[in-house]
Amino acid sequence: MNHTQASTSYAVGDWGHFIDGVAEPLEAAQGAIVELHNPATGEIIGRSPTGGEGDAERAVRAARRAQPAWASQTVNERRRLVRELSARIEAAADELAHIDVLETGKTISLASALVAGGPSHVLDFVDVSDSFFDQELIGGHRQLREPYGVVGIIVPWNAPIEIVMR
C-alpha cells in the first residue's frame, strides 16, 4: 500500500442524499449520478448524485421544519448536542480519513489531520460561546444572539468535515 492508498477494509460505495433524517437511495436524487474514482488507482469506488434544484428545495424545507426545534433548545442543550456530534466524528475519524484518502488521493496523515480538525474547531467555538451569546454593550445595551435559521453551503471536496464543522 503506498501513501495515497487506503486499506481495502474501507469503502466509499454508493451514496444518495441525506435529507430530513433519511438516507435516500441513490436513484431518488434528481440530478445526475456520477462515478467516484480513486485518483491513486483509477478504480471506481462508488457513485454519488450531483443533486438538482428539487433536491435542494426538499433539503431546505426539511431544515426549515427542524429549525424551530433547534432554536427552542437552551444554549446548554445545543452545546451538548454539538459536543456529541464532535465525539461521534472523533470516534469515526480513522474510517473518515481512509475514505477521504480513497476519494481525493491525500496522504493518510493529511486526511487524518483534516478530519481531526473539524471537531477541534467546533469545540473551540463551543468553549467560547458564553462570551458572545449574551453581551453587555456600551451604554447598558445588551446584545443577544439567537440561531439565525437555515443556511445552505456548497462544501468543497478537499476538506469536507473540517469545513462543515467550521
C-alpha positions as a LaTeX table, in Angstrom:
\begin{tabular}{lrrr}
\hline
Residue & $x$ (\AA) & $y$ (\AA) & $z$ (\AA) \\
\hline
Met1 & 0.00 & 0.00 & 0.00 \\
Asn2 & 1.52 & 3.35 & $-0.97$ \\
His3 & 0.98 & 6.64 & 0.83 \\
Thr4 & $-2.09$ & 7.62 & $-1.24$ \\
Gln5 & $-3.93$ & 4.33 & $-0.94$ \\
Ala6 & $-6.13$ & 3.29 & 1.95 \\
Ser7 & $-6.88$ & $-0.09$ & 3.39 \\
Thr8 & $-9.43$ & $-2.03$ & 1.38 \\
Ser9 & $-11.43$ & $-2.53$ & 4.57 \\
Tyr10 & $-12.82$ & 0.95 & 3.97 \\
Ala11 & $-15.09$ & 1.68 & 1.04 \\
Val12 & $-16.91$ & 4.69 & $-0.26$ \\
Gly13 & $-19.79$ & 2.94 & $-2.03$ \\
Asp14 & $-22.97$ & 4.45 & $-3.41$ \\
Trp15 & $-24.41$ & 7.41 & $-1.53$ \\
Gly16 & $-27.71$ & 9.15 & $-2.04$ \\
His17 & $-28.72$ & 12.36 & $-0.32$ \\
Phe18 & $-29.41$ & 12.54 & 3.41 \\
Ile19 & $-32.50$ & 14.71 & 3.73 \\
Asp20 & $-34.92$ & 15.09 & 6.64 \\
Gly21 & $-33.09$ & 12.46 & 8.69 \\
Val22 & $-33.36$ & 9.83 & 5.95 \\
Ala23 & $-30.58$ & 8.28 & 3.87 \\
Glu24 & $-32.20$ & 8.23 & 0.47 \\
Pro25 & $-31.46$ & 5.67 & $-2.23$ \\
Leu26 & $-29.11$ & 6.93 & $-4.90$ \\
Glu27 & $-31.83$ & 6.76 & $-7.54$ \\
Ala28 & $-34.11$ & 9.17 & $-5.61$ \\
Ala29 & $-31.90$ & 12.15 & $-6.46$ \\
Gln30 & $-32.98$ & 14.48 & $-9.25$ \\
Gly31 & $-29.51$ & 15.35 & $-10.53$ \\
Ala32 & $-27.07$ & 13.24 & $-12.49$ \\
Ile33 & $-25.29$ & 10.31 & $-10.89$ \\
Val34 & $-21.51$ & 10.45 & $-11.12$ \\
Glu35 & $-18.90$ & 7.77 & $-10.58$ \\
Leu36 & $-16.33$ & 8.36 & $-7.86$ \\
His37 & $-12.79$ & 7.34 & $-8.76$ \\
Asn38 & $-9.80$ & 6.72 & $-6.53$ \\
Pro39 & $-7.25$ & 9.12 & $-8.04$ \\
Ala40 & $-4.34$ & 6.87 & $-6.99$ \\
Thr41 & $-5.65$ & 3.78 & $-8.80$ \\
Gly42 & $-8.41$ & 4.97 & $-11.13$ \\
Glu43 & $-10.70$ & 2.37 & $-9.55$ \\
Ile44 & $-14.40$ & 3.20 & $-9.31$ \\
Ile45 & $-15.11$ & 3.39 & $-5.57$ \\
Gly46 & $-18.73$ & 4.46 & $-5.63$ \\
Arg47 & $-21.41$ & 6.65 & $-7.12$ \\
Ser48 & $-22.99$ & 9.87 & $-5.91$ \\
Pro49 & $-25.76$ & 12.19 & $-7.09$ \\
Thr50 & $-24.89$ & 15.70 & $-8.16$ \\
Gly51 & $-28.26$ & 16.86 & $-6.89$ \\
Gly52 & $-30.81$ & 19.04 & $-8.56$ \\
Glu53 & $-32.94$ & 22.04 & $-7.72$ \\
Gly54 & $-35.69$ & 19.81 & $-6.32$ \\
Asp55 & $-33.22$ & 18.04 & $-4.03$ \\
Ala56 & $-32.05$ & 21.40 & $-2.68$ \\
Glu57 & $-35.62$ & 22.57 & $-2.18$ \\
Arg58 & $-36.52$ & 19.40 & $-0.26$ \\
Ala59 & $-33.45$ & 19.82 & 1.94 \\
Val60 & $-34.27$ & 23.47 & 2.68 \\
Arg61 & $-37.88$ & 22.61 & 3.53 \\
Ala62 & $-36.71$ & 19.85 & 5.90 \\
Ala63 & $-34.19$ & 22.18 & 7.54 \\
Arg64 & $-36.83$ & 24.89 & 7.98 \\
Arg65 & $-39.14$ & 22.36 & 9.65 \\
Ala66 & $-36.33$ & 21.29 & 12.01 \\
Gln67 & $-35.01$ & 24.78 & 12.80 \\
Pro68 & $-37.68$ & 25.87 & 15.35 \\
Ala69 & $-36.99$ & 22.81 & 17.48 \\
Trp70 & $-33.25$ & 23.57 & 17.39 \\
Ala71 & $-33.83$ & 27.25 & 18.23 \\
Ser72 & $-36.08$ & 26.31 & 21.16 \\
Gln73 & $-33.27$ & 24.32 & 22.79 \\
Thr74 & $-31.35$ & 26.00 & 25.55 \\
Val75 & $-27.82$ & 27.12 & 24.82 \\
Asn76 & $-26.52$ & 24.36 & 27.10 \\
Glu77 & $-28.55$ & 21.72 & 25.26 \\
Arg78 & $-27.25$ & 22.94 & 21.88 \\
Arg79 & $-23.71$ & 22.85 & 23.29 \\
Arg80 & $-24.29$ & 19.27 & 24.48 \\
Leu81 & $-25.57$ & 18.19 & 21.07 \\
Val82 & $-22.65$ & 19.82 & 19.24 \\
Arg83 & $-20.20$ & 18.13 & 21.62 \\
Glu84 & $-21.97$ & 14.81 & 20.95 \\
Leu85 & $-21.62$ & 15.33 & 17.19 \\
Ser86 & $-17.92$ & 16.12 & 17.65 \\
Ala87 & $-17.45$ & 12.95 & 19.71 \\
Arg88 & $-19.14$ & 10.85 & 17.01 \\
Ile89 & $-16.86$ & 12.29 & 14.35 \\
Glu90 & $-13.83$ & 11.65 & 16.54 \\
Ala91 & $-14.97$ & 8.04 & 17.05 \\
Ala92 & $-15.21$ & 7.55 & 13.27 \\
Ala93 & $-12.05$ & 9.54 & 12.47 \\
Asp94 & $-10.00$ & 6.61 & 11.13 \\
Glu95 & $-12.75$ & 5.50 & 8.78 \\
Leu96 & $-13.48$ & 9.05 & 7.63 \\
Ala97 & $-9.78$ & 9.71 & 6.96 \\
His98 & $-9.42$ & 6.50 & 4.94 \\
Ile99 & $-12.49$ & 7.36 & 2.88 \\
Asp100 & $-11.01$ & 10.82 & 2.26 \\
Val101 & $-7.81$ & 9.15 & 1.02 \\
Leu102 & $-9.82$ & 6.96 & $-1.36$ \\
Glu103 & $-11.80$ & 9.91 & $-2.70$ \\
Thr104 & $-9.04$ & 12.50 & $-3.02$ \\
Gly105 & $-5.68$ & 10.77 & $-3.07$ \\
Lys106 & $-4.47$ & 12.68 & 0.00 \\
Thr107 & $-1.89$ & 11.10 & 2.25 \\
Ile108 & $-3.38$ & 9.41 & 5.30 \\
Ser109 & $-1.54$ & 11.83 & 7.59 \\
Leu110 & $-3.10$ & 14.87 & 5.87 \\
Ala111 & $-6.56$ & 13.30 & 5.74 \\
Ser112 & $-6.33$ & 12.38 & 9.42 \\
Ala113 & $-5.29$ & 15.90 & 10.38 \\
Leu114 & $-8.16$ & 17.44 & 8.42 \\
Val115 & $-10.74$ & 15.08 & 9.92 \\
Ala116 & $-9.39$ & 15.74 & 13.43 \\
Gly117 & $-9.50$ & 19.49 & 12.80 \\
Gly118 & $-13.28$ & 19.57 & 12.41 \\
Pro119 & $-14.29$ & 18.53 & 15.93 \\
Ser120 & $-11.42$ & 20.55 & 17.36 \\
His121 & $-12.64$ & 23.76 & 15.71 \\
Val122 & $-16.25$ & 23.34 & 16.71 \\
Leu123 & $-15.30$ & 22.56 & 20.31 \\
Asp124 & $-13.25$ & 25.77 & 20.39 \\
Phe125 & $-16.36$ & 27.69 & 19.36 \\
Val126 & $-18.49$ & 25.90 & 21.96 \\
Asp127 & $-15.95$ & 26.71 & 24.67 \\
Val128 & $-16.04$ & 30.45 & 23.94 \\
Ser129 & $-19.78$ & 30.64 & 23.28 \\
Asp130 & $-20.53$ & 32.16 & 26.70 \\
Ser131 & $-18.67$ & 35.26 & 25.61 \\
Phe132 & $-20.93$ & 36.02 & 22.67 \\
Phe133 & $-24.43$ & 34.70 & 23.37 \\
Asp134 & $-25.32$ & 37.49 & 25.78 \\
Gln135 & $-23.07$ & 40.54 & 25.88 \\
Glu136 & $-23.42$ & 43.81 & 27.70 \\
Leu137 & $-22.53$ & 46.65 & 25.37 \\
Ile138 & $-21.65$ & 50.31 & 25.98 \\
Gly139 & $-24.50$ & 52.35 & 27.41 \\
Gly140 & $-26.23$ & 49.45 & 29.13 \\
His141 & $-27.41$ & 47.87 & 25.88 \\
Arg142 & $-27.33$ & 44.11 & 25.53 \\
Gln143 & $-26.60$ & 42.01 & 22.50 \\
Leu144 & $-28.34$ & 38.63 & 22.45 \\
Arg145 & $-27.53$ & 36.24 & 19.63 \\
Glu146 & $-30.02$ & 33.61 & 18.59 \\
Pro147 & $-29.94$ & 30.90 & 15.91 \\
Tyr148 & $-30.13$ & 32.55 & 12.50 \\
Gly149 & $-32.07$ & 29.91 & 10.64 \\
Val150 & $-31.41$ & 27.75 & 7.62 \\
Val151 & $-28.10$ & 28.32 & 5.88 \\
Gly152 & $-27.10$ & 26.47 & 2.71 \\
Ile153 & $-23.50$ & 25.82 & 1.77 \\
Ile154 & $-21.73$ & 24.01 & $-1.03$ \\
Val155 & $-18.82$ & 22.18 & 0.53 \\
Pro156 & $-15.61$ & 21.77 & $-1.47$ \\
Trp157 & $-14.38$ & 18.22 & $-1.87$ \\
Asn158 & $-10.96$ & 18.87 & $-0.37$ \\
Ala159 & $-11.75$ & 19.04 & 3.38 \\
Pro160 & $-15.48$ & 18.44 & 3.87 \\
Ile161 & $-15.52$ & 17.56 & 7.58 \\
Glu162 & $-13.33$ & 20.44 & 8.68 \\
Ile163 & $-15.18$ & 22.96 & 6.51 \\
Val164 & $-18.66$ & 21.87 & 7.67 \\
Met165 & $-17.59$ & 21.90 & 11.31 \\
Arg166 & $-16.19$ & 25.40 & 10.98 \\
\hline
\end{tabular}
